[in-house]
């Protein structure tokens, strides 16, 4: 395929993409393929000779596309949103074409400096302290691991006066997070070598937010035993129910004891661009690190996780590496983002964020988020007004958790979980919407996550109607 | 920007991209911007209102583009190549448009199954053992960290009979790599909590490959002291000089002592698609993990790092996590790639590999790599025939290391490094080519890395001529 062919095929794909997005509601949101079905239709061996693009594209349309789940369908209520947007797609095209490795300033100066600019813009939009500095990571999972590794390194240096935290030093370190914190915290605690059994899962209050008194007690208990409380992870918007840990109170405890405070706002952090939601960040100046994902609710293609730290020296002490073959003449004057995380290679991810922030403007993005939150509030009110549908958690953002509890069934009736699993299956059979579940206090709960860019009132009305239609037929 | 606007702008960008790539040789390969120059031209605050795409695009062209380094310029001799190709760019467009999260089978079945298919194709192309299984990671750095974490976990389970390797168990663990191994090994040893001082840097032979007798001695010394040799990293194609560690001999030692063997073939692994280069993989059946980067020399956009393991259970024991909100009905029957690495979220990266492997076919890719290797051999021969240009290492692939040593200067003449630094600067001033450096045995060496998809004989001839032209004017 030469560039003449590329030009022709790329124009063809642009039309396919625009058609796909225009007609996305005609596509079944979740595929009906069964495990192994796609793979069984593909050759076991790579082709020896090159094939014309027409053949590849034909196979894409007939074999791959029908097996895809459509995350950008406006009936997307599953997990959290993974939005893209037209300007973000344009930027992805340019990023791919430039194909620049943005590991060091020298290897793509404009990419590094644009990343500094858009991270500062986001920082201002969210009202993060001006002494924070940010960079783009791939995911919140990786960012949390980066935070825990930094916390480990700082604690090692403080406690043992040396660098390159070797394993033994971590023996007495302890990490704290609410029992509703994301599974990536458990994973990061394990990977960073703290030992899974050294993660203290702090109980939550009735709204699923961390119980600060319990945190305080756990830390004091550990201190009394000669252990080293090293890191607390506060969640702003948990995955199960978007619960908000009391950041300010947690920050005071961390400050008092010199504990690294990492704030995981992967989903809900985007809502802090709304002045009416910035309250959740009260106390953020005591945090050491903060992460949220523009690739969830801020219309920017995955991957784009915004990671901020208060003390960049802690980050560099953990991740910096400067072998001869990467040294450049400008190193003393510039930021080399390869030293801010795990991977050496980096894509030019700032470009999509720049295209999105400029295309929508702050007010445009605020309007979209407010619209989603209003839809969620409307849905929550319908639940609250219904005699047998139960809202299972506060819904401050776009996520609403509910279940159906028939009249006369107690809150822990044995059949309730199965009853709601069946309800969820029926809602998903529809093909126009997709929802997933969680458990809160051990109870099976249906999550309605409203945040896909194109989701409108009509989609909520449709969801509501399918719920009402399903209820009479449940076991 | 609605979809109608998107369609129009995307068509416009397709033409810009095709023009850019057609005319790339007219573009200066490395920008002349100084640190801070790009940033200084961009607003400090995000726009409140959305802006028309024309304004954004205008700024891209006037402010961002001039500050980029052009990795896909055929005069790219720096670092290693980071190739893309027309079919890869087409796939990136589709991947971005689908915007699917490929963390679990359920969240995009075709993406998971296509990843299984293309990883099996690559496995066959490289002649990797059929009992290996693979997945796509972002970078070799991350893959190496994944390997070291897996090695730590397995060693903990073997030695202490329990899971979730907590820090104390790693105290006595030791890791081994040649002193020429990539800096990502040092970084991964540190991050995985082994402690940087527990990495044994094994001396190399005259060709910069690991000295196996020295490895053996280091392991035996550690065993005699009651320590636990946990992981050896063998490099196939080091970054400084593409040296090839003797895999088979290393594998036998690892097998004998039950040590995890990770093979870092980030750059040179691609060459194993050539039968005449598969010899470097002799003994690979004793490896536990293997990584190479199709995003370097196999025409596939970054990020696309191919990571293979012999025992997937070791990988899963380290990375698997299944919180309620991620559980799906199909979990027992399917592969969930979120459990094969650090990040939870994953892009649909298999698509670009599929487009590339099918567009070029095995033979097409082989022809491109053979062409690059032939160019490198030609360049190496010219060096060898020149009275004062010195080749500094074997050049089995596309990388040739050299320096200039004027007649009468000893091999460690004090001025030699500065002399060659000046030569490198002069070669790079040219604007049509870009080279970087390293040190071998402490000596400053210029690296000529030949592997950009469009690099032809004429570019090598130009490089050669600029070298000859520069020599008379060196200090």
Coordinates of N, CA and C in Angstrom, one line a residue, chain A residues 2-73:
Chain A
X2 N 0.8 2.0 -1.1 CA 1.6 3.2 -1.1 C 0.8 4.4 -0.6
X3 N 1.3 5.6 -0.7 CA 0.6 6.7 -0.1 C -0.6 7.1 -0.9
X4 N -0.5 6.8 -2.2 CA -1.7 7.1 -3.1 C -2.8 6.2 -2.7
X5 N -2.5 4.9 -2.5 CA -3.6 4.0 -2.0 C -4.1 4.4 -0.6
X6 N -3.1 4.8 0.3 CA -3.5 5.2 1.6 C -4.5 6.3 1.6
X7 N -4.2 7.3 0.7 CA -5.1 8.5 0.6 C -6.5 8.0 0.3
X8 N -6.6 7.2 -0.7 CA -7.9 6.7 -1.1 C -8.6 5.9 0.0
X9 N -7.9 5.0 0.6 CA -8.5 4.1 1.6 C -8.9 5.0 2.9
X10 N -8.0 5.9 3.2 CA -8.3 6.7 4.4 C -9.5 7.6 4.2
X11 N -9.7 8.1 3.0 CA -10.9 8.8 2.7 C -12.2 7.9 2.8
X12 N -12.0 6.7 2.3 CA -13.1 5.7 2.4 C -13.4 5.4 3.9
X13 N -12.3 5.3 4.7 CA -12.6 5.0 6.1 C -13.2 6.2 6.9
X14 N -12.8 7.4 6.5 CA -13.4 8.6 7.1 C -15.0 8.5 6.9
X15 N -15.4 8.2 5.7 CA -16.8 8.1 5.5 C -17.4 7.0 6.3
X16 N -16.7 5.8 6.3 CA -17.2 4.7 7.1 C -17.4 5.1 8.6
X17 N -16.3 5.8 9.1 CA -16.4 6.2 10.5 C -17.5 7.2 10.8
X18 N -17.7 8.2 9.9 CA -18.8 9.2 10.1 C -20.1 8.4 10.0
X19 N -20.3 7.5 9.0 CA -21.5 6.8 8.9 C -21.8 5.9 10.1
X20 N -20.7 5.3 10.6 CA -20.8 4.4 11.8 C -21.3 5.2 13.0
X21 N -20.8 6.4 13.2 CA -21.2 7.2 14.3 C -22.5 7.8 14.1
X22 N -22.9 8.1 12.9 CA -24.2 8.7 12.7 C -25.3 7.6 12.9
X23 N -24.9 6.4 12.5 CA -25.9 5.3 12.6 C -25.8 4.4 13.8
X24 N -25.0 4.8 14.8 CA -24.6 3.9 15.8 C -25.8 3.3 16.5
X25 N -26.9 4.1 16.6 CA -28.0 3.5 17.3 C -28.7 2.4 16.6
X26 N -28.4 2.2 15.3 CA -28.9 1.0 14.6 C -28.1 -0.2 14.9
X27 N -27.0 0.0 15.5 CA -26.1 -1.2 15.8 C -26.5 -1.8 17.2
X28 N -26.5 -3.1 17.3 CA -26.7 -3.7 18.5 C -25.5 -3.3 19.5
X29 N -25.8 -2.8 20.7 CA -24.8 -2.3 21.5 C -23.8 -3.4 22.0
X30 N -24.3 -4.5 22.3 CA -23.5 -5.6 22.7 C -23.6 -6.8 21.7
X31 N -22.5 -7.3 21.3 CA -22.6 -8.4 20.3 C -23.2 -9.7 20.9
X32 N -23.7 -10.5 20.0 CA -24.2 -11.8 20.5 C -23.2 -13.0 20.2
X33 N -22.0 -12.6 19.8 CA -21.0 -13.7 19.5 C -20.7 -14.5 20.8
X34 N -20.4 -15.7 20.6 CA -20.0 -16.6 21.7 C -18.5 -16.7 21.8
X35 N -18.0 -17.1 22.9 CA -16.5 -17.3 23.0 C -16.0 -18.2 22.0
X36 N -14.9 -17.7 21.3 CA -14.3 -18.5 20.3 C -14.8 -18.4 18.9
X37 N -16.0 -17.7 18.8 CA -16.6 -17.7 17.5 C -15.9 -16.8 16.5
X38 N -15.4 -15.7 16.9 CA -14.6 -14.8 16.0 C -13.3 -15.5 15.6
X39 N -12.6 -16.0 16.6 CA -11.3 -16.6 16.4 C -11.4 -17.8 15.4
X40 N -12.5 -18.5 15.5 CA -12.7 -19.7 14.7 C -12.8 -19.4 13.2
X41 N -13.2 -18.1 12.9 CA -13.3 -17.7 11.5 C -12.1 -17.1 10.9
X42 N -11.0 -17.0 11.7 CA -9.8 -16.4 11.2 C -8.7 -17.4 11.0
X43 N -7.9 -17.2 10.0 CA -6.8 -18.2 9.6 C -5.9 -18.4 10.8
X44 N -5.4 -19.6 10.9 CA -4.4 -20.0 12.0 C -3.0 -19.4 11.6
X45 N -2.8 -19.1 10.4 CA -1.4 -18.8 10.0 C -1.4 -17.4 9.3
X46 N -0.4 -16.6 9.4 CA -0.3 -15.3 8.8 C -0.1 -15.5 7.3
X47 N -0.6 -14.6 6.5 CA -0.5 -14.7 5.0 C 1.0 -14.6 4.6
X48 N 1.5 -15.3 3.6 CA 2.9 -15.2 3.2 C 3.0 -13.9 2.3
X49 N 2.0 -13.8 1.4 CA 2.0 -12.6 0.5 C 1.1 -11.5 1.0
X50 N 1.4 -10.3 0.7 CA 0.5 -9.2 1.1 C -0.9 -9.3 0.4
X51 N -1.9 -8.8 1.1 CA -3.2 -8.8 0.5 C -3.7 -7.4 0.2
X52 N -4.6 -7.3 -0.7 CA -5.1 -5.9 -1.0 C -6.0 -5.4 0.2
X53 N -6.1 -4.1 0.4 CA -6.8 -3.6 1.5 C -8.3 -4.0 1.4
X54 N -8.8 -4.1 0.2 CA -10.2 -4.4 0.0 C -10.6 -5.7 0.8
X55 N -9.7 -6.7 0.7 CA -9.9 -8.0 1.3 C -9.9 -7.9 2.8
X56 N -8.9 -7.1 3.3 CA -8.8 -6.9 4.8 C -10.0 -6.2 5.3
X57 N -10.4 -5.1 4.6 CA -11.5 -4.3 5.1 C -12.8 -5.1 5.0
X58 N -13.0 -6.0 4.0 CA -14.2 -6.8 3.9 C -14.2 -7.7 5.1
X59 N -13.1 -8.3 5.5 CA -13.0 -9.2 6.6 C -13.3 -8.4 7.9
X60 N -12.8 -7.2 8.0 CA -13.1 -6.4 9.2 C -14.6 -6.3 9.3
X61 N -15.3 -5.9 8.2 CA -16.7 -5.7 8.3 C -17.5 -6.9 8.6
X62 N -17.1 -8.0 8.0 CA -17.9 -9.2 8.2 C -17.5 -10.1 9.4
X63 N -16.2 -10.0 9.8 CA -15.8 -10.9 10.9 C -15.5 -10.2 12.2
X64 N -14.9 -9.0 12.2 CA -14.5 -8.3 13.4 C -15.6 -7.4 13.9
X65 N -16.1 -6.5 13.0 CA -17.1 -5.5 13.5 C -18.3 -6.2 14.2
X66 N -18.9 -7.3 13.7 CA -20.0 -7.9 14.4 C -19.7 -8.4 15.7
X67 N -18.4 -8.5 16.1 CA -18.0 -9.0 17.4 C -17.6 -7.9 18.4
X68 N -17.9 -6.7 18.0 CA -17.5 -5.6 18.9 C -18.6 -5.1 19.8
X69 N -18.2 -4.6 20.9 CA -19.1 -4.0 21.9 C -19.0 -2.5 21.6
X70 N -20.1 -1.7 21.6 CA -20.0 -0.3 21.1 C -20.1 0.7 22.2
X71 N -19.0 1.0 22.7 CA -18.8 1.9 23.9 C -19.3 3.3 23.6
X72 N -19.4 3.6 22.4 CA -19.8 5.0 22.1 C -21.3 5.1 21.6
X73 N -22.0 4.1 21.9 CA -23.5 4.1 21.7 C -24.1 4.9 22.8

